[in-house]
XYZ file of C-alpha atoms in Angstrom:
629
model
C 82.645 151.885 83.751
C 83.336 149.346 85.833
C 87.184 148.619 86.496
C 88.215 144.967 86.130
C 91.637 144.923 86.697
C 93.706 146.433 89.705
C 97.398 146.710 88.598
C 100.706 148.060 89.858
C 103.516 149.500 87.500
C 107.140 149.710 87.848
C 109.291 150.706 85.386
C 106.949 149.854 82.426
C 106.360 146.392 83.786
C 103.476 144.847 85.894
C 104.598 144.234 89.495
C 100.880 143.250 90.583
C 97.704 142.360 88.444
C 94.550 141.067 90.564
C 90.978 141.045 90.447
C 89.060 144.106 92.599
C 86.558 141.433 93.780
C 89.065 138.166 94.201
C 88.398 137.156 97.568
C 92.146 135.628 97.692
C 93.243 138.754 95.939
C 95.689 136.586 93.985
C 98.436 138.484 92.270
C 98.824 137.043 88.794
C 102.621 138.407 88.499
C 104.591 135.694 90.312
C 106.523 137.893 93.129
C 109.680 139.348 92.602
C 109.319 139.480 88.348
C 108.134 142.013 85.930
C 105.421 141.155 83.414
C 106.150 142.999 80.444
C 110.100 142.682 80.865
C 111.356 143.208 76.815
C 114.280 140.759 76.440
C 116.380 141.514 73.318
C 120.214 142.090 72.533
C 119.162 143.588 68.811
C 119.706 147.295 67.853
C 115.832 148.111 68.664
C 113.739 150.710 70.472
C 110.815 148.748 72.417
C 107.822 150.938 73.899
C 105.200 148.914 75.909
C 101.830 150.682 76.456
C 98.046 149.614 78.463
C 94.980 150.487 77.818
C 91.795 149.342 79.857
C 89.390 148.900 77.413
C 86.060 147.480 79.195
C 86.471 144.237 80.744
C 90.144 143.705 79.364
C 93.359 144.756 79.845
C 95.283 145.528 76.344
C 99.222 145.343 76.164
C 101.139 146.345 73.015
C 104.675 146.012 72.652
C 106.049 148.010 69.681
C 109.542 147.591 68.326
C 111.231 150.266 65.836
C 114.064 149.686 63.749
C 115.822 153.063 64.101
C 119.234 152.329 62.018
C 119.746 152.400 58.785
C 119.390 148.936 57.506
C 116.819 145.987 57.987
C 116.945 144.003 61.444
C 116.255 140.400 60.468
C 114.830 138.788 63.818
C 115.213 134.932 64.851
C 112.792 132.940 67.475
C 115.803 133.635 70.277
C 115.833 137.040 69.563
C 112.881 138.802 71.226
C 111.106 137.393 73.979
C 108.551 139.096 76.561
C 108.570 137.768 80.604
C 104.725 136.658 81.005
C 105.814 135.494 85.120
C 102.396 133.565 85.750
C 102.564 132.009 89.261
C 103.217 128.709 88.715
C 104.551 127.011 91.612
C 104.236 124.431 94.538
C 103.725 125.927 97.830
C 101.573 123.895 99.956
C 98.301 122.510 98.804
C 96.210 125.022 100.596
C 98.200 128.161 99.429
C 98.473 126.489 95.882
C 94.729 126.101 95.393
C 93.865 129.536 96.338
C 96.528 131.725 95.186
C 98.714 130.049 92.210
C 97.939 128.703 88.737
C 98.511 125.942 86.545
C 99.811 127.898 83.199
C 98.771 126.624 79.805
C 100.487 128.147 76.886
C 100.390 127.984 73.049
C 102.999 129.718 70.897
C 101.123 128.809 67.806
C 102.101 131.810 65.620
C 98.756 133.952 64.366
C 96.818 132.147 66.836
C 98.746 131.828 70.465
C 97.314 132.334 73.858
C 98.037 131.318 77.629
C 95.121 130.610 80.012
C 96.228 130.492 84.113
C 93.797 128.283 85.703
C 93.905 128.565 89.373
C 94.930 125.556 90.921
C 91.540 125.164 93.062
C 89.540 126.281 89.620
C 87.898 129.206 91.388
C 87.339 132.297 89.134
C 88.420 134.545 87.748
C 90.864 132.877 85.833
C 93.047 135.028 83.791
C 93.260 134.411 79.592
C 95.921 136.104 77.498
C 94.575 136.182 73.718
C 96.824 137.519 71.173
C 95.580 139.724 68.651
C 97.950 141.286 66.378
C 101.301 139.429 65.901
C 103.004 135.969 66.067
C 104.769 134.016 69.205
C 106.924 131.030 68.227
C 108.180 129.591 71.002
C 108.121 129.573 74.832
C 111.166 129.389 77.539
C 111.408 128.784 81.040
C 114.052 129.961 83.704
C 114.275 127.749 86.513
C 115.392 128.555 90.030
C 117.529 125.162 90.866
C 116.969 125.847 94.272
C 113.241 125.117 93.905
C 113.628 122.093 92.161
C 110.379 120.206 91.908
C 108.019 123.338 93.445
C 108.404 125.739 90.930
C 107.912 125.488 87.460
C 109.874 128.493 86.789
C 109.606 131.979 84.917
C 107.916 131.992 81.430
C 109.000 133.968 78.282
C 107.352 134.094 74.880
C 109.367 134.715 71.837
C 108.328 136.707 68.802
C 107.984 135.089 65.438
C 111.226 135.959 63.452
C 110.550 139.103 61.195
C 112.298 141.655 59.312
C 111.922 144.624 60.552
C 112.715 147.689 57.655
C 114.717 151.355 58.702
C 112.194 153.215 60.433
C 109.657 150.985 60.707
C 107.622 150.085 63.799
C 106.396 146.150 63.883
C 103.769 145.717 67.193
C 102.373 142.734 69.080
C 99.199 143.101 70.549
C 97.409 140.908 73.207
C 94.659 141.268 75.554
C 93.671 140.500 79.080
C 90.794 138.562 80.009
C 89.422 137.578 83.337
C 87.565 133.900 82.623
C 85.202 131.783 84.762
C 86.917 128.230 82.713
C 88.310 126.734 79.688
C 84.538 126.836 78.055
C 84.420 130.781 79.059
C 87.829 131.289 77.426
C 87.086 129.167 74.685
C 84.471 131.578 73.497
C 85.897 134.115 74.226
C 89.663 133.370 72.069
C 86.830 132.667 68.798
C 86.133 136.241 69.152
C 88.843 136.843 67.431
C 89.384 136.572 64.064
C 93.136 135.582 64.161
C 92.009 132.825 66.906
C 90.985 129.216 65.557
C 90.375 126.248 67.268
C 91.756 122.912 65.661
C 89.254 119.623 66.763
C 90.843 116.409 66.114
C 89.321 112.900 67.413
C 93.038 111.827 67.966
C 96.470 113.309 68.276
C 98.205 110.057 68.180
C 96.831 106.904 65.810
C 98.247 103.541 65.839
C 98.343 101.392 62.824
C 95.956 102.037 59.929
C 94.273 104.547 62.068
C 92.917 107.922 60.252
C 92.355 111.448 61.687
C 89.203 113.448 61.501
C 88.455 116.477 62.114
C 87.712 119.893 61.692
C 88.436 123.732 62.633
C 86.508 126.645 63.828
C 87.446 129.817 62.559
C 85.667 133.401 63.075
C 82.855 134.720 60.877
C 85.203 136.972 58.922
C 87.439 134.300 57.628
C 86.320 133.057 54.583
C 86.549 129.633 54.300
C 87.659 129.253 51.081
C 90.945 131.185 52.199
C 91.638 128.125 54.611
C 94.284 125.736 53.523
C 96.314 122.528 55.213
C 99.582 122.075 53.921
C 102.375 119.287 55.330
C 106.004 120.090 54.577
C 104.282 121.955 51.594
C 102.221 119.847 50.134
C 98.241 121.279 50.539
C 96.466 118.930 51.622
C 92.526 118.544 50.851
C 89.254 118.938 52.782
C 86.849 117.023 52.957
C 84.573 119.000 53.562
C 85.286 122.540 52.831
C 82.297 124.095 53.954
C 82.573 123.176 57.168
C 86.453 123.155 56.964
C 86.374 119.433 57.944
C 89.262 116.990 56.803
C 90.338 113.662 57.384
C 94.380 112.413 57.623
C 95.721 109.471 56.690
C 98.826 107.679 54.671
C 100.951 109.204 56.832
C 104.768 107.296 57.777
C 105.612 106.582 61.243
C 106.374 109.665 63.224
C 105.835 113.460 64.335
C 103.706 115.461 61.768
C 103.045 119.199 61.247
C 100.035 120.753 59.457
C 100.256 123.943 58.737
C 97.038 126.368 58.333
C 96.961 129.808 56.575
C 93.346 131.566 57.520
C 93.425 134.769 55.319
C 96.454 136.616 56.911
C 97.208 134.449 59.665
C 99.333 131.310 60.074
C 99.308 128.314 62.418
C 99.631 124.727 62.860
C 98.841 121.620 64.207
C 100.958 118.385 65.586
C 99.952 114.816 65.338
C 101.795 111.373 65.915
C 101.506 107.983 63.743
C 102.789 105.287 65.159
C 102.608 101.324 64.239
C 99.913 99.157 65.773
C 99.940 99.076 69.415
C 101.033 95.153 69.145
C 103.854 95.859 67.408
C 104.980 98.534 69.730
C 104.252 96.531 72.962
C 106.534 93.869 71.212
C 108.882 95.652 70.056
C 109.859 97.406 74.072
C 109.728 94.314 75.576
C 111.991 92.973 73.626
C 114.376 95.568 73.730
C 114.439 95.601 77.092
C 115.173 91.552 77.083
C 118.138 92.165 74.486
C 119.799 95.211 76.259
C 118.389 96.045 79.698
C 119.395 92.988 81.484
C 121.996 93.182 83.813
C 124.557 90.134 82.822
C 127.588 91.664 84.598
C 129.425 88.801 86.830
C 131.401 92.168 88.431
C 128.331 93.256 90.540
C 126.378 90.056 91.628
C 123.178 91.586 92.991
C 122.126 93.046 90.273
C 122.437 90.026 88.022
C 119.016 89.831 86.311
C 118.041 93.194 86.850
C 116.572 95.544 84.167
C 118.672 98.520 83.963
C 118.327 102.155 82.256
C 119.617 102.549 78.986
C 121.710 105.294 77.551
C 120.325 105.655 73.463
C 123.599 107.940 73.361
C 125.753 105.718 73.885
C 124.097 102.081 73.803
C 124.819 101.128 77.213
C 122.928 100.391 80.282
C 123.181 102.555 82.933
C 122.858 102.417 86.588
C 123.485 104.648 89.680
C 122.531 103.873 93.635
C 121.166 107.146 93.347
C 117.361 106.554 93.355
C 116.104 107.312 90.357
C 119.254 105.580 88.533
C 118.765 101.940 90.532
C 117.253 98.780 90.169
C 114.218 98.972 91.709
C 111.633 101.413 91.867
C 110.032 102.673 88.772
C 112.054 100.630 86.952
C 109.728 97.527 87.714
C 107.770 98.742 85.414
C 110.075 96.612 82.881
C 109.330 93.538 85.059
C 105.595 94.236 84.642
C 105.171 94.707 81.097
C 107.445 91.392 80.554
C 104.669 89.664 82.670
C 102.270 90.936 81.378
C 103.076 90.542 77.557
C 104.037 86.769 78.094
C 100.221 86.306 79.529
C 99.068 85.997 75.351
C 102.729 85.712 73.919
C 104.543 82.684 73.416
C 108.219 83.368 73.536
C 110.484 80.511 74.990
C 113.575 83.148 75.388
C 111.976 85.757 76.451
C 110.195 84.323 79.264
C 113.857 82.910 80.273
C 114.773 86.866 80.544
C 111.563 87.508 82.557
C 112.402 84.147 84.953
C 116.363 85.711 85.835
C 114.366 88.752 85.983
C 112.039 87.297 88.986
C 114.818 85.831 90.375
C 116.063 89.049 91.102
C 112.971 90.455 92.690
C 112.747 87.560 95.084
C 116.692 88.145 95.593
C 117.040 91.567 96.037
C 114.178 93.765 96.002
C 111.725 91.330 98.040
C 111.409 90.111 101.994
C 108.891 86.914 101.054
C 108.571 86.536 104.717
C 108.127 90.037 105.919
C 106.547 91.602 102.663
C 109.093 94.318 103.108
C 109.818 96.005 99.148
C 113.524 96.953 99.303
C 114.736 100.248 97.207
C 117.010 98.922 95.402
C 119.585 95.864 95.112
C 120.918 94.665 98.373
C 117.966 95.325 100.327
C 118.963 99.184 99.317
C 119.282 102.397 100.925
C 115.525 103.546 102.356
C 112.189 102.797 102.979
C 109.832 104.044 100.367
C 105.976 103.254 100.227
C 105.405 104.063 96.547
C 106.967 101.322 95.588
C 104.862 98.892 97.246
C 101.976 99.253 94.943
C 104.362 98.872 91.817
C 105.689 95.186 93.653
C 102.090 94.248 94.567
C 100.768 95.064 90.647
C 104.471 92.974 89.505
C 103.063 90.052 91.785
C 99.755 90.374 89.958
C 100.865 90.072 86.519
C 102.557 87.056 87.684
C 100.171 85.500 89.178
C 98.350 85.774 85.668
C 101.597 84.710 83.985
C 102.239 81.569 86.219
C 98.933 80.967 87.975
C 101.141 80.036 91.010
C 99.181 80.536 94.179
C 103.053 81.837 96.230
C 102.765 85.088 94.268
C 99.456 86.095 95.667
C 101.231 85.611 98.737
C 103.527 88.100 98.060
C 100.682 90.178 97.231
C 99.097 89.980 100.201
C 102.277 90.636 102.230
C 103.376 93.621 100.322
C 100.013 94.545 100.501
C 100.160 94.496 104.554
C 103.034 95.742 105.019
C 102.085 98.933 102.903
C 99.334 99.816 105.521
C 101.201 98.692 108.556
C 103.698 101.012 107.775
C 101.244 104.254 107.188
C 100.147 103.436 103.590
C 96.292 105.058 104.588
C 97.811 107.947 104.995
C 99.692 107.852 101.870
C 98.804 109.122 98.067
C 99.963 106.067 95.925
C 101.054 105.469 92.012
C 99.297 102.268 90.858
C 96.823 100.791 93.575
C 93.885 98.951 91.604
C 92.101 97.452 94.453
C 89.519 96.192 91.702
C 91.919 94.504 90.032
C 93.999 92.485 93.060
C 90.646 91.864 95.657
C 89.231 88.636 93.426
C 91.948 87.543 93.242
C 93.160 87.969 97.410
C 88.894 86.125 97.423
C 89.672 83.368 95.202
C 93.327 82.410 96.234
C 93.547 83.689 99.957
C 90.086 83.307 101.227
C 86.836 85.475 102.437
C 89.164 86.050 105.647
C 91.841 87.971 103.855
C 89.425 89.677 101.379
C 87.652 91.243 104.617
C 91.233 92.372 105.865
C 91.750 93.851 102.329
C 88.607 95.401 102.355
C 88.970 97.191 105.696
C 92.197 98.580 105.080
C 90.998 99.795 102.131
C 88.242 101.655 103.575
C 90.338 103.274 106.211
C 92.273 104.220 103.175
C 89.293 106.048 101.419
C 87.770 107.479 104.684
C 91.537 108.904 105.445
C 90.960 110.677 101.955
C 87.636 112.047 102.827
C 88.880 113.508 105.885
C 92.179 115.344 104.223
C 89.898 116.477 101.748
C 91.548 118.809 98.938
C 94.255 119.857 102.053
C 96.753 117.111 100.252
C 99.841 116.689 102.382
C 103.201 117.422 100.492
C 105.185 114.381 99.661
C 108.378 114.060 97.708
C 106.411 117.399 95.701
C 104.684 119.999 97.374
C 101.698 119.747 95.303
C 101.431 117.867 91.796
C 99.570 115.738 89.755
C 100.443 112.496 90.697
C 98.829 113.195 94.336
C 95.910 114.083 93.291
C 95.538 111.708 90.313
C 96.418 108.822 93.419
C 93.277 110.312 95.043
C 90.963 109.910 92.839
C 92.299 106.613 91.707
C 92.164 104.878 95.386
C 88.546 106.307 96.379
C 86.995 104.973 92.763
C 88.764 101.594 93.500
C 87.257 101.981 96.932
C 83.967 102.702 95.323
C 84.111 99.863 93.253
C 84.994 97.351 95.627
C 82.417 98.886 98.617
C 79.931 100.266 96.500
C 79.790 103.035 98.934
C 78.663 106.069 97.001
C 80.344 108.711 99.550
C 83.887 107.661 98.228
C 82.559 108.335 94.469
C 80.978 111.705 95.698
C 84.567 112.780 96.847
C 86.459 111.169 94.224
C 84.631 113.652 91.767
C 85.576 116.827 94.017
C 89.332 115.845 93.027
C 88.556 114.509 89.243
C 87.928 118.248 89.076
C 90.815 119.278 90.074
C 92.544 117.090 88.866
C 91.271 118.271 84.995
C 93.160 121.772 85.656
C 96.118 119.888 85.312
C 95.630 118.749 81.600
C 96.446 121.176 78.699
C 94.188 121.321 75.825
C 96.742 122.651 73.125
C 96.627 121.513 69.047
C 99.905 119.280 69.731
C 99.895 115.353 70.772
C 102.666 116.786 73.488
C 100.331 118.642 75.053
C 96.736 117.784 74.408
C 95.001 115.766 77.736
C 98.649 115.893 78.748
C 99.175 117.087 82.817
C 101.481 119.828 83.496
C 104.729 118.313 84.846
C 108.277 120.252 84.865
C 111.001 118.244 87.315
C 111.309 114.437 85.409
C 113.740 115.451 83.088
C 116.056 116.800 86.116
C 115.409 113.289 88.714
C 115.255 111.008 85.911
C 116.827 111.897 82.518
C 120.424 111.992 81.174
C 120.702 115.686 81.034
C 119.032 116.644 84.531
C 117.289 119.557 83.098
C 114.564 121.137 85.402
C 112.107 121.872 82.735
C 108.674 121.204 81.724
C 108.690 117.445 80.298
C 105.289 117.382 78.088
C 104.738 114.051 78.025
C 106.137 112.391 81.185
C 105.040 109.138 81.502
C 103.704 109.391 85.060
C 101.164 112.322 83.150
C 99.321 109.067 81.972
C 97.835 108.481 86.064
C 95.310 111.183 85.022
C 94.212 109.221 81.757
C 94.170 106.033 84.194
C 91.379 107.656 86.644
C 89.468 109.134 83.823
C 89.594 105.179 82.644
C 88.540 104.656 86.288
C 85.481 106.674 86.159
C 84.012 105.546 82.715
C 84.420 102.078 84.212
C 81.902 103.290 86.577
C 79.955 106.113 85.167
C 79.837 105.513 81.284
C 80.577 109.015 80.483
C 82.358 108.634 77.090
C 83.549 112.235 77.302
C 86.124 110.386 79.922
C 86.738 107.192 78.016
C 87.605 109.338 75.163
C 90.386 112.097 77.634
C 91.725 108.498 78.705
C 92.619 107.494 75.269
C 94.072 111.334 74.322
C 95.535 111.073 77.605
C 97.333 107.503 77.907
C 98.054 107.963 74.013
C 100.244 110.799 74.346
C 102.875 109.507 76.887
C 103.143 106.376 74.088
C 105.709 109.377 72.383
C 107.995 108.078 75.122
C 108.162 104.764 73.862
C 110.115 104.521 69.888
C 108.880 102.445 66.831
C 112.242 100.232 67.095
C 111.448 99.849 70.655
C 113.957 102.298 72.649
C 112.671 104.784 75.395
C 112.958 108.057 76.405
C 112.233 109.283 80.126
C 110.857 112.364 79.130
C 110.163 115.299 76.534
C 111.700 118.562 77.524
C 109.046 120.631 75.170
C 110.340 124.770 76.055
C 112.299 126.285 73.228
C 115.069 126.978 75.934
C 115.126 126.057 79.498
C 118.169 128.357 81.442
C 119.168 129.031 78.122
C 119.792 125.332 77.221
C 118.091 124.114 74.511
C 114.909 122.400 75.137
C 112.897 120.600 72.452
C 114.186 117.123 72.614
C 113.503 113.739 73.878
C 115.878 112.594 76.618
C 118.111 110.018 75.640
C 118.069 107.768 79.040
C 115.325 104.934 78.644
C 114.005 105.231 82.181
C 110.686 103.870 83.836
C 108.330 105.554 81.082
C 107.218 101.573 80.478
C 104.409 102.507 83.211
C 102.634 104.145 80.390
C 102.925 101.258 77.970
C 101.312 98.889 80.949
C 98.199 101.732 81.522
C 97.822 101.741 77.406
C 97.669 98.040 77.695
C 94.878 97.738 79.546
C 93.249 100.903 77.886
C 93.654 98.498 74.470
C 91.985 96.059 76.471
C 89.034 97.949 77.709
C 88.848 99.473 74.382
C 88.406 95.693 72.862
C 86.033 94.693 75.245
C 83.541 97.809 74.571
């Protein structure tokens, strides 16, 4: 038989786990961690054993009660250390060697597929078989910050465990080429389903379809969907297909009993998309304006808000300040008022641009300051945010001196290095008819080289992305494929859509594919909560707002291609960081999703409103796109 799996053992726990015919001979055990490490403070004997059995790799972790009276378990109780590399060490090293981790604690039917960052097989799949995981934590080196997404535990399902008896949870190894390969592989099993919906989060008078896939054994009559007990009915119940619907405004759980097993499902209703759009910007016009005579420079600004304690907030501290991300507040104002009449708020959104031209704007140098006062460094992300501000403007007003500023900022960006750079928000498509119409053929040309120089720098980097404030993440390569389909679409030169598809690829490995509107189309991310939220927790933040630049360039490419399979990852995509944004209008920066993160609980929405309006602004012109179809 041919052996599959080369492994080291220390101690009852995997120090090394490769494949014998990896040509990078990754080790799946992140270095200097056990896999297999049995957490637990309870009064329990825990044997792990491994048996190669063919082409996988079987762990089983037994726990015996050996006292005298029942152990009653809960989620925090028990948890296994399943170290997957998943970290940030250069792009190069990253692609090769380390692994983007997807994991679902869905009780009966859980699994984790590592997907190596460069999406070369073998990719390794752990399928559970006997047993029920919970939960998920992390433990985060602070050191690391941003680079490493930590250490991952799973918890056990809380249990009772009887004197003398012996409760075991089973999974199994499998080396897989891609999701599709693992996929078939997980419906092998008959505790393993897989839960289709069409959405994971509707808007207005939106219903859900969909249906599940269970294995052969199950019968399907044994299948029921319950919310917070109710059952629930299918519509069809021979193919186990349902539709949902009547449901109030927030987070739902179905639950799903399959003959012995148990999971469940997550789904978000919200109100119509107009109502939410109108409802943030008018919170933002009612508390996020700065009014306070103390500080000067920041009069008209739009602040962070604390939800804790009703308050703005601000810190010179960069991801605290008034620039930055948080024009995104200035850009959804201008861009609402474009098919809004609203006498008062526009009169926020004017002392609003009078602060831009103020403070965070050189009109003669196109230089985009950091924060008030011209403030504290130079920083090339946030030119495209000022340029797309100038933009919305311009539609706002239709005042020629804004496409100015455009075209200054714009400049500037590439005098300073900007083809060299991997930037949030540049929508060349977008700004160049308008540069045509306003500025002239003269200034289009300029555009248009600069942004070819852009693309060809691209070309030539190839997948070898250069580390920026992250050693590796989404949001660089999402920017890639982003500025070479604008280039495409502008040029019409097909070599910059050839290479923009060599990083939509890997720029998929990125997205989870989980039953839960946190986590379906939703990129892995794990630092936002620490830079930007209220409790600077380093933890993985499913959605973050910024995880909508992958549902951008999927809109991107169906612009171009027509492949609804990406028009529809868009939607599940852009959808999904609208959690971030409330019904009554408040923000949140981020969701922390792990049950525990350093042993602080995880599981929560942060309560500082801060820059997650860039995701209202991309499902704004997703609504559009979707209207014009």
């Amino acid at each position: 038989m041919k052996t599959f799996f080369k492994f080291e053992q220390k101690e009852g726990c995997l120090t090394n786990l490769c494949h014998p015919e990896d040509a990078y001979q990754m080790n799946w055990v992140k270095a200097g961690y056990q896999w297999g490490k049995v957490l637990t403070q309870l009064n329990l004997k825990s044997t792990v054993k491994r048996e190669l059995k063919e082409e996988v790799l079987q762990e089983t972790y037994s726990f015996t009660n050996e006292t005298e009276a029942p152990i009653y378990t809960a989620t925090k109780d028990i948890k296994i250390e399943v170290p997957f590399p998943d970290e940030y060490v250069n792009a190069k090293t990253s692609l090769a060697k380390r692994c983007h981790t997807h994991i679902w604690c869905g009780e009966s039917n859980s699994y984790i597929l590592g997907l190596r960052m460069g999406g070369k097989a073998p990719n390794l799949a752990l399928i559970l078989k006997e047993g029920s995981l919970s939960k998920y934590s992390v433990v985060r080196d602070p050191e690391q910050l941003s680079n490493d997404r930590g250490v991952f535990y799973v918890h056990l399902s809380p249990m009772i465990i009887y004197p003398g008896e012996t409760k075991s949870l089973v999974w199994d190894l499998h080396w897989v080429d891609n999701k599709e390969d693992f996929e078939n592989i997980r419906l092998s099993y008959p505790n393993q389903l897989a839960v289709a919906l069409d959405r994971y989060v509707t808007l207005g008078n939106e219903k859900i379809g969909g249906n599940l896939a269970i294995h052969s054994t199950i019968d399907p009559s044994e299948v029921s969907l319950a919310s917070k007990g109710k059952e629930l009915a299918f519509k069809q119940k021979d193919t186990l297909a349902f539709s949902l619907a009547d449901f109030e405004i927030g987070e739902h759980q179905i639950d799903v009993k399959y003959g012995d097993y148990y999971t469940y499902f997550r789904f978000l209703t919200y109100p119509s998309f107009e109502d939410l759009f109108d409802k943030r910007v008018h919170f933002i016009g009612d508390y996020q304006q700065h009014q306070d005579a103390n500080v000067p420079g920041l009069k008209g600004g739009f602040l962070s808000y604390d939800n804790e304690e009703n308050r703005q907030y601000y810190d010179h501290k960069n991801d605290y300040n008034g620039g930055r991300e948080r024009v995104g507040m200035g850009v959804i104002l201008a861009r609402f008022l474009q098919t809004h009449q609203d006498v008062t708020l526009y009169q926020k959104w004017e002392k609003y641009n009078e602060y831009v031209l103020r403070e965070l704007f050189d009109t003669q140098t196109g230089e985009v300051f950091n924060d008030y006062h011209q403030g504290f460094y130079f920083r090339l992300y946030n030119y495209p945010w000022m340029i797309n501000y100038f933009y919305e403007v311009y539609q706002l007003t239709k005042d020629p001196q804004y496409v100015d500023y455009m075209d200054k900022a714009f400049e500037k960006f590439y005098q300073e290095g900007g083809q060299n750079f991997y930037p949030i928000g540049h929508h060349f498509s977008l700004w160049l008819p308008i540069i045509k119409e306003i500025k002239g053929k003269e200034a289009s040309n300029r555009w248009k080289k600069w942004i070819e120089k852009h693309a060809d720098q691209l070309i030539s980097v190839g997948l070898n992305y250069p580390a920026s404030e992250v050693n590796y993440e989404q949001s660089i390569v999402a920017p890639a494929v982003s500025v070479l389909l604008e280039a495409y679409t502008v040029t019409e030169k097909q070599a910059y859509l050839e290479e923009a598809k060599k990083h939509l690829a890997v720029l998929e490995l990125f997205d989870g594919f989980q039953p839960d509107h946190h986590l379906n189309q939703v990129a892995i991310r794990h630092w936002d909560g620490y830079w930007f939220g209220k409790r600077k927790i380093l933890g993985d933040t499913f959605p973050h707002y910024w995880s909508s630049l992958s549902g951008f360039a999927y809109l991107q490419y169906f612009q171009i291609s027509g492949d609804k399979d990406y028009l529809k990852k868009a939607e599940t995509s852009i959808r999904a960081s609208l959690s971030l944004i409330r019904a009554d209008g408040r923000g949140s920066c981020a969701y922390l999703y792990p049950f525990k993160i350093n042993e602080e609980q995880g599981e929560f929405y942060d309560l500082l409103a801060n820059d997650q309006d860039w995701a209202l602004y991309y499902a704004d012109q997703l609504q559009q796109i979707l209207q014009e179809k």
